[in-house]
Each structure stands twice: as structure tokens, then as C-alpha cells.
């Protein structure tokens, strides 16, 4: 299919989702509109101008999980970035292997990819290796931010190390065989990663009970904390009373949420009577 036909199909798909997301909230619609503009007016023209198009395309591919999160919660919280980060950093080693395998086809089609000006393949393989390494902290962050249990931290680390090993093998053996191995291995990463998120996700009760380390850094206190009040020289433990103002103004409990896209349930909201 000609590039113009592919552009039209892509625009139609983006417009379809934009009309659906307009029914959710303004934040979701704004993200969808931004992604549409980025795809049509930045990423697509850059394909024939500069190799940076691959990095821009990775941003386009990483935004959809944010759309699901924003549609469910009406905001973008810190742990909403786990899936977008996984998609962004995964796309680069995945595509660099493909770009190396099909570099002659891209050159014939007029697409300026990094592999087109990288005859030895060293820079292409190095980008794949570097971005595979960037995937390593995601399992720990998912655990630290209260999205999953500690088992996912371990399993995600082992999964990413296998991805790093394939990328390093591609870097050392910059041949079609090494690139194909990298490409096929990358195809397994996302379904295994997302399945791990599903299997090891915390239940709503476990999420509420787990206080993330990030909240401690800012001195936030959980509603489950107790304080010591001394009366008549006796220490009495009493539950901490929530401020009426805090109850009315507190946003959805971001750290007690898990991304709803593509498998996980919608974010948990704090009780508030507005």
C-alpha cells in the first residue's frame, strides 16, 4: 500500500478513537487529539526527513495506556506511566532490529531510518541495547508504587535481563540472524510483561493498605496511621482523625490505583462528599 493510503488509514483510526474518547472527559480527548496531531503532522512527515522519526513514533505508541488511565480516573498520576514507559522503551529495540533487517526496503521506499546511514549496524544495535536496559527499573517501580506484588519485581527483572541479553547478542553479532533473534525475542516481551502485571497486581484492599515509599518522601500520612496522645501520664493510642478539608479536596488515590489498559481494573477513588 502506498504511504498516502497508510496515512489515511492511520488518520481514520485515530479519528475513530478520538470521537469515542470525547465521551469520556476533556483530558482523555486532549491526549487523543495530541496523539493524532503527533502522528499525522510530526511522525509521518519525519519518516522521509530524519531518523528521529523512530523516537517520535515510540511516543505515539506509548500514549494509548495514558488514554485508558485518563478515561477511568480523569487524571494522570505517577504510576500511570509504567505501561507507557514499557511501550516506549520496548518499541526502540523491537524496531531497530526490524529496521536493520529491512534497511534496503526502507531505503528503496525513501524512509530515513537510523539503519540506512549505519552500514556497520553498530549504532542501531547500541540503541537497542541501551533502551533494553531502560526497561530494568519498571518492575521495581510497579512494586514500589503499589501496583503489583514483589514477585512481579523479580519476574520483570529476569524478563528484561533476557531482553538485554538478546540486545547484547545483536550488538556483538550484527548480522541478519542476530537482528532476527532480537526481533522475535522482543515480540514475546510485551505479552509476558503485561501478563505479569495481571497475575501479580494487588487487589483493591491490598492497594489501600500499601503505603508507597514515594508518599513518605513528601511527608503524607495514611489514614491508617495512629498517633500517640498522652493523657494523665498514660499513653493512649488513638486513630488519627482526618481533616474535613482534606476529605473534601483529596484527589483520587493515585498510588492505590492500577492502570486499566489493557488488562487491569480502573483506579480506586478516595471517598469524598462534594
Short mmCIF file of N, CA and C in Angstrom, two decimals, residues 43-213:
data_model
loop_
_atom_site.label_atom_id
_atom_site.label_comp_id
_atom_site.label_asym_id
_atom_site.label_seq_id
_atom_site.Cartn_x
_atom_site.Cartn_y
_atom_site.Cartn_z
N UNK A 43 5.21 12.73 13.14
CA UNK A 43 5.81 11.41 12.91
C UNK A 43 5.82 11.01 11.43
N UNK A 44 4.67 11.13 10.77
CA UNK A 44 4.59 10.69 9.37
C UNK A 44 5.51 11.48 8.44
N UNK A 45 5.53 12.83 8.49
CA UNK A 45 6.47 13.55 7.61
C UNK A 45 7.93 13.26 7.94
N UNK A 46 8.23 13.04 9.24
CA UNK A 46 9.62 12.81 9.64
C UNK A 46 10.18 11.50 9.07
N UNK A 47 9.32 10.58 8.68
CA UNK A 47 9.80 9.31 8.15
C UNK A 47 10.70 9.50 6.92
N UNK A 48 10.44 10.53 6.16
CA UNK A 48 11.22 10.79 4.96
C UNK A 48 12.18 11.96 5.14
N UNK A 49 12.34 12.40 6.39
CA UNK A 49 13.21 13.56 6.65
C UNK A 49 14.38 13.21 7.55
N UNK A 50 14.11 12.53 8.68
CA UNK A 50 15.17 12.34 9.68
C UNK A 50 14.93 11.05 10.47
N UNK A 51 15.99 10.35 10.88
CA UNK A 51 15.83 9.12 11.67
C UNK A 51 15.16 9.31 13.02
N UNK A 52 15.06 10.55 13.51
CA UNK A 52 14.42 10.78 14.80
C UNK A 52 12.94 10.37 14.77
N UNK A 53 12.41 10.10 13.58
CA UNK A 53 11.01 9.68 13.48
C UNK A 53 10.73 8.45 14.33
N UNK A 54 11.73 7.58 14.50
CA UNK A 54 11.52 6.37 15.29
C UNK A 54 11.21 6.71 16.74
N UNK A 55 11.91 7.68 17.31
CA UNK A 55 11.68 8.09 18.69
C UNK A 55 10.32 8.78 18.84
N UNK A 56 9.95 9.59 17.85
CA UNK A 56 8.63 10.23 17.88
C UNK A 56 7.54 9.17 17.77
N UNK A 57 7.75 8.18 16.90
CA UNK A 57 6.78 7.11 16.76
C UNK A 57 6.62 6.30 18.04
N UNK A 58 7.70 6.16 18.80
CA UNK A 58 7.62 5.45 20.08
C UNK A 58 6.74 6.21 21.07
N UNK A 59 6.77 7.54 21.01
CA UNK A 59 5.89 8.34 21.87
C UNK A 59 4.43 8.11 21.47
N UNK A 60 4.17 8.11 20.17
CA UNK A 60 2.82 7.86 19.68
C UNK A 60 2.32 6.50 20.17
N UNK A 61 3.19 5.51 20.13
CA UNK A 61 2.81 4.18 20.57
C UNK A 61 2.66 4.04 22.07
N UNK A 62 3.27 4.94 22.83
CA UNK A 62 3.20 4.85 24.29
C UNK A 62 2.03 5.59 24.91
N UNK A 63 1.36 6.45 24.15
CA UNK A 63 0.28 7.26 24.71
C UNK A 63 -1.01 6.49 24.97
N UNK A 64 -1.39 5.47 24.18
CA UNK A 64 -2.68 4.78 24.42
C UNK A 64 -2.93 4.33 25.86
N UNK A 65 -1.95 3.77 26.61
CA UNK A 65 -2.26 3.43 28.00
C UNK A 65 -2.67 4.63 28.84
N UNK A 66 -2.10 5.81 28.53
CA UNK A 66 -2.50 7.02 29.25
C UNK A 66 -3.95 7.38 28.95
N UNK A 67 -4.40 7.10 27.72
CA UNK A 67 -5.79 7.38 27.37
C UNK A 67 -6.73 6.54 28.24
N UNK A 68 -6.39 5.26 28.41
CA UNK A 68 -7.23 4.41 29.25
C UNK A 68 -7.24 4.87 30.69
N UNK A 69 -6.08 5.27 31.19
CA UNK A 69 -5.99 5.74 32.58
C UNK A 69 -6.80 7.01 32.77
N UNK A 70 -6.61 7.97 31.85
CA UNK A 70 -7.32 9.25 31.97
C UNK A 70 -8.82 9.06 31.82
N UNK A 71 -9.24 8.14 30.96
CA UNK A 71 -10.68 7.90 30.79
C UNK A 71 -11.29 7.33 32.06
N UNK A 72 -10.53 6.52 32.80
CA UNK A 72 -11.05 5.89 34.01
C UNK A 72 -10.98 6.80 35.23
N UNK A 73 -9.91 7.60 35.33
CA UNK A 73 -9.69 8.37 36.55
C UNK A 73 -9.84 9.87 36.39
N UNK A 74 -9.76 10.36 35.15
CA UNK A 74 -9.85 11.80 34.94
C UNK A 74 -8.58 12.55 35.24
N UNK A 75 -7.47 11.84 35.49
CA UNK A 75 -6.20 12.48 35.77
C UNK A 75 -5.06 11.55 35.37
N UNK A 76 -3.85 12.10 35.33
CA UNK A 76 -2.65 11.31 35.06
C UNK A 76 -1.81 11.32 36.33
N UNK A 77 -1.71 10.17 36.99
CA UNK A 77 -0.94 10.07 38.21
C UNK A 77 0.42 9.42 37.92
N UNK A 78 1.24 9.34 38.95
CA UNK A 78 2.61 8.88 38.76
C UNK A 78 2.69 7.46 38.22
N UNK A 79 1.93 6.55 38.83
CA UNK A 79 2.05 5.16 38.40
C UNK A 79 1.29 4.87 37.10
N UNK A 80 0.68 5.90 36.52
CA UNK A 80 0.08 5.74 35.20
C UNK A 80 1.14 5.60 34.12
N UNK A 81 2.40 5.93 34.46
CA UNK A 81 3.46 5.96 33.45
C UNK A 81 4.18 4.63 33.29
N UNK A 82 3.81 3.61 34.05
CA UNK A 82 4.52 2.34 33.95
C UNK A 82 4.32 1.69 32.59
N UNK A 83 3.07 1.54 32.17
CA UNK A 83 2.80 0.93 30.86
C UNK A 83 3.30 1.80 29.70
N UNK A 84 3.05 3.11 29.70
CA UNK A 84 3.61 3.92 28.62
C UNK A 84 5.13 3.83 28.53
N UNK A 85 5.82 3.81 29.68
CA UNK A 85 7.28 3.68 29.66
C UNK A 85 7.69 2.34 29.09
N UNK A 86 6.98 1.27 29.47
CA UNK A 86 7.29 -0.05 28.93
C UNK A 86 7.12 -0.08 27.42
N UNK A 87 6.03 0.50 26.93
CA UNK A 87 5.79 0.52 25.49
C UNK A 87 6.83 1.37 24.76
N UNK A 88 7.17 2.52 25.34
CA UNK A 88 8.13 3.41 24.68
C UNK A 88 9.50 2.75 24.56
N UNK A 89 10.06 2.28 25.68
CA UNK A 89 11.40 1.72 25.64
C UNK A 89 11.44 0.39 24.90
N UNK A 90 10.34 -0.36 24.91
CA UNK A 90 10.30 -1.63 24.18
C UNK A 90 10.32 -1.42 22.67
N UNK A 91 9.62 -0.37 22.22
CA UNK A 91 9.49 -0.16 20.78
C UNK A 91 10.84 0.06 20.09
N UNK A 92 11.78 0.67 20.79
CA UNK A 92 13.05 1.01 20.14
C UNK A 92 13.91 -0.21 19.83
N UNK A 93 14.17 -1.12 20.77
CA UNK A 93 14.89 -2.33 20.37
C UNK A 93 14.10 -3.19 19.39
N UNK A 94 12.79 -3.23 19.56
CA UNK A 94 11.94 -4.00 18.64
C UNK A 94 12.07 -3.47 17.21
N UNK A 95 11.98 -2.15 17.08
CA UNK A 95 12.00 -1.59 15.73
C UNK A 95 13.42 -1.51 15.16
N UNK A 96 14.42 -1.31 16.01
CA UNK A 96 15.78 -1.25 15.49
C UNK A 96 16.18 -2.58 14.85
N UNK A 97 15.75 -3.69 15.45
CA UNK A 97 16.02 -4.99 14.85
C UNK A 97 15.31 -5.11 13.51
N UNK A 98 14.06 -4.64 13.45
CA UNK A 98 13.32 -4.70 12.19
C UNK A 98 13.93 -3.77 11.15
N UNK A 99 14.33 -2.58 11.57
CA UNK A 99 14.93 -1.61 10.63
C UNK A 99 16.23 -2.14 10.06
N UNK A 100 17.00 -2.89 10.86
CA UNK A 100 18.24 -3.47 10.36
C UNK A 100 17.95 -4.57 9.34
N UNK A 101 16.93 -5.40 9.62
CA UNK A 101 16.59 -6.47 8.71
C UNK A 101 16.06 -5.93 7.37
N UNK A 102 15.31 -4.84 7.43
CA UNK A 102 14.63 -4.32 6.23
C UNK A 102 15.24 -3.00 5.76
N UNK A 103 16.51 -2.76 6.07
CA UNK A 103 17.10 -1.46 5.74
C UNK A 103 17.10 -1.18 4.24
N UNK A 104 17.27 -2.19 3.41
CA UNK A 104 17.25 -1.96 1.96
C UNK A 104 15.85 -1.59 1.50
N UNK A 105 14.83 -2.18 2.11
CA UNK A 105 13.45 -1.85 1.74
C UNK A 105 13.09 -0.43 2.17
N UNK A 106 13.53 -0.05 3.36
CA UNK A 106 13.28 1.32 3.81
C UNK A 106 14.00 2.34 2.91
N UNK A 107 15.21 2.02 2.52
CA UNK A 107 15.96 2.91 1.63
C UNK A 107 15.26 3.04 0.29
N UNK A 108 14.75 1.93 -0.23
CA UNK A 108 14.05 1.97 -1.52
C UNK A 108 12.76 2.76 -1.44
N UNK A 109 12.12 2.74 -0.27
CA UNK A 109 10.88 3.48 -0.09
C UNK A 109 11.07 4.93 0.28
N UNK A 110 12.31 5.36 0.49
CA UNK A 110 12.58 6.76 0.82
C UNK A 110 12.43 7.09 2.29
N UNK A 111 12.41 6.07 3.15
CA UNK A 111 12.29 6.30 4.59
C UNK A 111 13.68 6.39 5.21
N UNK A 112 13.90 7.47 5.94
CA UNK A 112 15.22 7.72 6.52
C UNK A 112 15.27 7.16 7.95
N UNK A 113 15.70 5.91 8.04
CA UNK A 113 15.85 5.25 9.33
C UNK A 113 17.32 5.28 9.74
N UNK A 114 17.56 5.05 11.02
CA UNK A 114 18.92 5.08 11.53
C UNK A 114 19.79 4.04 10.84
N UNK A 115 19.21 2.88 10.55
CA UNK A 115 19.98 1.80 9.91
C UNK A 115 20.38 2.14 8.48
N UNK A 116 19.69 3.10 7.85
CA UNK A 116 20.01 3.48 6.47
C UNK A 116 21.40 4.12 6.37
N UNK A 117 21.79 4.87 7.40
CA UNK A 117 23.11 5.53 7.39
C UNK A 117 24.09 4.83 8.32
N UNK A 118 23.75 3.63 8.76
CA UNK A 118 24.59 2.88 9.70
C UNK A 118 24.95 1.55 9.06
N UNK A 119 25.93 1.60 8.18
CA UNK A 119 26.28 0.40 7.40
C UNK A 119 26.75 -0.75 8.29
N UNK A 120 27.50 -0.44 9.34
CA UNK A 120 28.01 -1.50 10.22
C UNK A 120 26.95 -2.03 11.17
N UNK A 121 25.89 -1.27 11.40
CA UNK A 121 24.84 -1.67 12.33
C UNK A 121 25.17 -1.41 13.78
N UNK A 122 26.33 -0.81 14.05
CA UNK A 122 26.76 -0.62 15.43
C UNK A 122 25.83 0.34 16.18
N UNK A 123 25.53 1.47 15.58
CA UNK A 123 24.67 2.45 16.25
C UNK A 123 23.26 1.91 16.43
N UNK A 124 22.76 1.19 15.45
CA UNK A 124 21.43 0.61 15.53
C UNK A 124 21.34 -0.38 16.68
N UNK A 125 22.33 -1.27 16.78
CA UNK A 125 22.34 -2.28 17.85
C UNK A 125 22.56 -1.63 19.20
N UNK A 126 23.33 -0.54 19.26
CA UNK A 126 23.58 0.14 20.52
C UNK A 126 22.31 0.79 21.06
N UNK A 127 21.51 1.36 20.16
CA UNK A 127 20.23 1.93 20.58
C UNK A 127 19.32 0.84 21.15
N UNK A 128 19.31 -0.32 20.51
CA UNK A 128 18.50 -1.44 21.00
C UNK A 128 18.97 -1.88 22.38
N UNK A 129 20.28 -1.96 22.59
CA UNK A 129 20.82 -2.38 23.88
C UNK A 129 20.53 -1.35 24.96
N UNK A 130 20.74 -0.08 24.66
CA UNK A 130 20.54 0.97 25.65
C UNK A 130 19.09 1.02 26.14
N UNK A 131 18.14 0.93 25.21
CA UNK A 131 16.74 1.03 25.60
C UNK A 131 16.23 -0.25 26.25
N UNK A 132 16.87 -1.37 25.98
CA UNK A 132 16.54 -2.59 26.72
C UNK A 132 16.93 -2.43 28.19
N UNK A 133 18.06 -1.79 28.44
CA UNK A 133 18.49 -1.54 29.82
C UNK A 133 17.53 -0.61 30.55
N UNK A 134 16.93 0.33 29.81
CA UNK A 134 16.00 1.27 30.43
C UNK A 134 14.74 0.57 30.94
N UNK A 135 14.47 -0.64 30.48
CA UNK A 135 13.30 -1.38 30.93
C UNK A 135 13.48 -2.00 32.32
N UNK A 136 14.72 -2.09 32.77
CA UNK A 136 15.02 -2.80 34.02
C UNK A 136 14.29 -2.24 35.25
N UNK A 137 14.19 -0.91 35.44
CA UNK A 137 13.58 -0.41 36.69
C UNK A 137 12.06 -0.54 36.74
N UNK A 138 11.40 -0.88 35.65
CA UNK A 138 9.94 -0.80 35.61
C UNK A 138 9.27 -1.77 36.59
N UNK A 139 9.84 -2.97 36.72
CA UNK A 139 9.26 -3.92 37.66
C UNK A 139 9.35 -3.43 39.09
N UNK A 140 10.49 -2.84 39.46
CA UNK A 140 10.65 -2.30 40.81
C UNK A 140 9.69 -1.14 41.05
N UNK A 141 9.53 -0.27 40.03
CA UNK A 141 8.63 0.87 40.18
C UNK A 141 7.19 0.41 40.34
N UNK A 142 6.80 -0.62 39.59
CA UNK A 142 5.43 -1.15 39.72
C UNK A 142 5.18 -1.66 41.13
N UNK A 143 6.19 -2.28 41.72
CA UNK A 143 6.07 -2.75 43.11
C UNK A 143 6.13 -1.59 44.09
N UNK A 144 7.07 -0.68 43.90
CA UNK A 144 7.28 0.42 44.84
C UNK A 144 6.09 1.38 44.87
N UNK A 145 5.41 1.53 43.74
CA UNK A 145 4.27 2.44 43.64
C UNK A 145 2.95 1.75 43.96
N UNK A 146 3.00 0.52 44.43
CA UNK A 146 1.78 -0.14 44.89
C UNK A 146 0.91 -0.73 43.82
N UNK A 147 1.46 -1.00 42.63
CA UNK A 147 0.66 -1.57 41.56
C UNK A 147 0.67 -3.10 41.62
N UNK A 148 1.83 -3.69 41.91
CA UNK A 148 1.96 -5.14 41.92
C UNK A 148 2.66 -5.61 43.19
N UNK A 149 2.71 -6.92 43.34
CA UNK A 149 3.45 -7.51 44.46
C UNK A 149 4.94 -7.57 44.13
N UNK A 150 5.73 -8.00 45.10
CA UNK A 150 7.17 -8.08 44.90
C UNK A 150 7.58 -9.14 43.89
N UNK A 151 6.72 -10.15 43.68
CA UNK A 151 7.07 -11.19 42.72
C UNK A 151 7.21 -10.62 41.31
N UNK A 152 6.38 -9.63 40.98
CA UNK A 152 6.48 -9.03 39.65
C UNK A 152 7.81 -8.31 39.48
N UNK A 153 8.29 -7.69 40.55
CA UNK A 153 9.60 -7.02 40.51
C UNK A 153 10.68 -8.01 40.10
N UNK A 154 10.65 -9.20 40.69
CA UNK A 154 11.64 -10.23 40.37
C UNK A 154 11.47 -10.76 38.96
N UNK A 155 10.24 -11.11 38.61
CA UNK A 155 9.99 -11.71 37.30
C UNK A 155 10.22 -10.73 36.16
N UNK A 156 9.85 -9.47 36.38
CA UNK A 156 10.09 -8.46 35.36
C UNK A 156 11.58 -8.24 35.15
N UNK A 157 12.35 -8.28 36.25
CA UNK A 157 13.80 -8.14 36.13
C UNK A 157 14.42 -9.26 35.32
N UNK A 158 13.99 -10.49 35.57
CA UNK A 158 14.50 -11.63 34.81
C UNK A 158 14.10 -11.55 33.35
N UNK A 159 12.85 -11.13 33.10
CA UNK A 159 12.37 -10.99 31.72
C UNK A 159 13.18 -9.92 30.97
N UNK A 160 13.42 -8.81 31.63
CA UNK A 160 14.17 -7.72 30.98
C UNK A 160 15.63 -8.11 30.76
N UNK A 161 16.20 -8.85 31.70
CA UNK A 161 17.58 -9.31 31.50
C UNK A 161 17.71 -10.21 30.28
N UNK A 162 16.68 -11.01 30.02
CA UNK A 162 16.72 -11.83 28.80
C UNK A 162 16.65 -10.95 27.56
N UNK A 163 15.87 -9.87 27.64
CA UNK A 163 15.81 -8.90 26.54
C UNK A 163 17.16 -8.22 26.35
N UNK A 164 17.79 -7.86 27.44
CA UNK A 164 19.11 -7.23 27.39
C UNK A 164 20.13 -8.19 26.77
N UNK A 165 20.04 -9.46 27.15
CA UNK A 165 20.96 -10.46 26.61
C UNK A 165 20.82 -10.58 25.10
N UNK A 166 19.59 -10.57 24.60
CA UNK A 166 19.37 -10.64 23.15
C UNK A 166 19.89 -9.39 22.46
N UNK A 167 19.68 -8.23 23.10
CA UNK A 167 20.18 -6.99 22.51
C UNK A 167 21.70 -6.97 22.48
N UNK A 168 22.33 -7.49 23.56
CA UNK A 168 23.79 -7.55 23.59
C UNK A 168 24.31 -8.52 22.55
N UNK A 169 23.59 -9.63 22.35
CA UNK A 169 23.97 -10.59 21.31
C UNK A 169 23.88 -9.95 19.92
N UNK A 170 22.85 -9.14 19.73
CA UNK A 170 22.70 -8.41 18.46
C UNK A 170 23.83 -7.41 18.28
N UNK A 171 24.23 -6.77 19.38
CA UNK A 171 25.32 -5.79 19.29
C UNK A 171 26.64 -6.47 18.91
N UNK A 172 26.87 -7.67 19.46
CA UNK A 172 28.12 -8.38 19.16
C UNK A 172 28.07 -9.06 17.79
N UNK A 173 26.89 -9.51 17.41
CA UNK A 173 26.74 -10.23 16.15
C UNK A 173 25.76 -9.46 15.27
N UNK A 174 26.27 -8.42 14.63
CA UNK A 174 25.40 -7.53 13.86
C UNK A 174 25.16 -8.13 12.47
N UNK A 175 24.38 -9.19 12.46
CA UNK A 175 24.01 -9.89 11.23
C UNK A 175 22.50 -10.01 11.19
N UNK A 176 21.99 -10.48 10.05
CA UNK A 176 20.55 -10.68 9.92
C UNK A 176 20.06 -11.70 10.94
N UNK A 177 20.87 -12.70 11.23
CA UNK A 177 20.49 -13.71 12.21
C UNK A 177 20.35 -13.10 13.60
N UNK A 178 21.33 -12.27 14.00
CA UNK A 178 21.27 -11.62 15.31
C UNK A 178 20.10 -10.66 15.42
N UNK A 179 19.83 -9.92 14.34
CA UNK A 179 18.70 -8.98 14.35
C UNK A 179 17.38 -9.71 14.41
N UNK A 180 17.28 -10.84 13.71
CA UNK A 180 16.04 -11.62 13.73
C UNK A 180 15.79 -12.21 15.10
N UNK A 181 16.84 -12.65 15.76
CA UNK A 181 16.69 -13.17 17.12
C UNK A 181 16.21 -12.07 18.07
N UNK A 182 16.77 -10.89 17.92
CA UNK A 182 16.35 -9.75 18.73
C UNK A 182 14.88 -9.42 18.46
N UNK A 183 14.48 -9.43 17.21
CA UNK A 183 13.11 -9.08 16.84
C UNK A 183 12.12 -10.11 17.40
N UNK A 184 12.39 -11.38 17.22
CA UNK A 184 11.48 -12.42 17.71
C UNK A 184 11.40 -12.41 19.24
N UNK A 185 12.53 -12.16 19.89
CA UNK A 185 12.51 -12.09 21.35
C UNK A 185 11.69 -10.91 21.85
N UNK A 186 11.77 -9.79 21.15
CA UNK A 186 11.01 -8.61 21.56
C UNK A 186 9.50 -8.84 21.43
N UNK A 187 9.09 -9.71 20.50
CA UNK A 187 7.67 -9.98 20.33
C UNK A 187 7.08 -10.67 21.56
N UNK A 188 7.90 -11.39 22.30
CA UNK A 188 7.43 -12.09 23.49
C UNK A 188 7.40 -11.20 24.72
N UNK A 189 8.19 -10.12 24.69
CA UNK A 189 8.36 -9.32 25.91
C UNK A 189 7.04 -8.72 26.40
N UNK A 190 6.33 -8.01 25.53
CA UNK A 190 5.13 -7.30 25.97
C UNK A 190 4.05 -8.22 26.52
N UNK A 191 3.65 -9.29 25.83
CA UNK A 191 2.61 -10.14 26.41
C UNK A 191 3.01 -10.76 27.74
N UNK A 192 4.29 -11.13 27.89
CA UNK A 192 4.73 -11.69 29.17
C UNK A 192 4.73 -10.61 30.25
N UNK A 193 5.20 -9.42 29.93
CA UNK A 193 5.23 -8.31 30.88
C UNK A 193 3.83 -7.96 31.35
N UNK A 194 2.89 -7.85 30.40
CA UNK A 194 1.52 -7.47 30.77
C UNK A 194 0.81 -8.60 31.51
N UNK A 195 1.12 -9.84 31.14
CA UNK A 195 0.55 -10.97 31.88
C UNK A 195 1.04 -10.95 33.33
N UNK A 196 2.30 -10.60 33.53
CA UNK A 196 2.83 -10.49 34.88
C UNK A 196 2.13 -9.40 35.68
N UNK A 197 1.85 -8.27 35.03
CA UNK A 197 1.09 -7.21 35.70
C UNK A 197 -0.28 -7.71 36.13
N UNK A 198 -0.91 -8.50 35.28
CA UNK A 198 -2.24 -9.01 35.58
C UNK A 198 -2.20 -10.01 36.72
N UNK A 199 -1.25 -10.93 36.67
CA UNK A 199 -1.18 -12.00 37.66
C UNK A 199 -0.80 -11.47 39.04
N UNK A 200 0.14 -10.52 39.06
CA UNK A 200 0.68 -10.06 40.36
C UNK A 200 0.12 -8.72 40.81
N UNK A 201 -0.90 -8.24 40.14
CA UNK A 201 -1.48 -6.96 40.57
C UNK A 201 -2.07 -7.11 41.98
N UNK A 202 -2.03 -6.02 42.72
CA UNK A 202 -2.60 -6.01 44.06
C UNK A 202 -4.10 -5.81 43.99
N UNK A 203 -4.83 -6.47 44.88
CA UNK A 203 -6.27 -6.23 44.97
C UNK A 203 -6.52 -4.84 45.52
N UNK A 204 -7.74 -4.39 45.46
CA UNK A 204 -8.06 -3.05 45.93
C UNK A 204 -7.75 -2.89 47.42
N UNK A 205 -8.07 -3.92 48.21
CA UNK A 205 -7.79 -3.85 49.65
C UNK A 205 -6.29 -3.77 49.91
N UNK A 206 -5.52 -4.58 49.16
CA UNK A 206 -4.07 -4.57 49.33
C UNK A 206 -3.47 -3.25 48.89
N UNK A 207 -4.05 -2.64 47.86
CA UNK A 207 -3.55 -1.35 47.38
C UNK A 207 -3.75 -0.27 48.43
N UNK A 208 -4.93 -0.27 49.06
CA UNK A 208 -5.22 0.75 50.07
C UNK A 208 -4.31 0.58 51.27
N UNK A 209 -4.01 -0.68 51.64
CA UNK A 209 -3.18 -0.93 52.80
C UNK A 209 -1.72 -0.62 52.55
N UNK A 210 -1.29 -0.70 51.29
CA UNK A 210 0.13 -0.49 50.98
C UNK A 210 0.40 0.99 50.81
N UNK A 211 1.26 1.52 51.65
CA UNK A 211 1.67 2.92 51.53
C UNK A 211 2.95 2.99 50.76
N UNK A 212 3.00 3.69 49.61
CA UNK A 212 4.21 3.73 48.80
C UNK A 212 5.31 4.56 49.44
N UNK A 213 6.54 4.22 49.10
CA UNK A 213 7.68 4.98 49.61
C UNK A 213 7.66 6.41 49.13
#
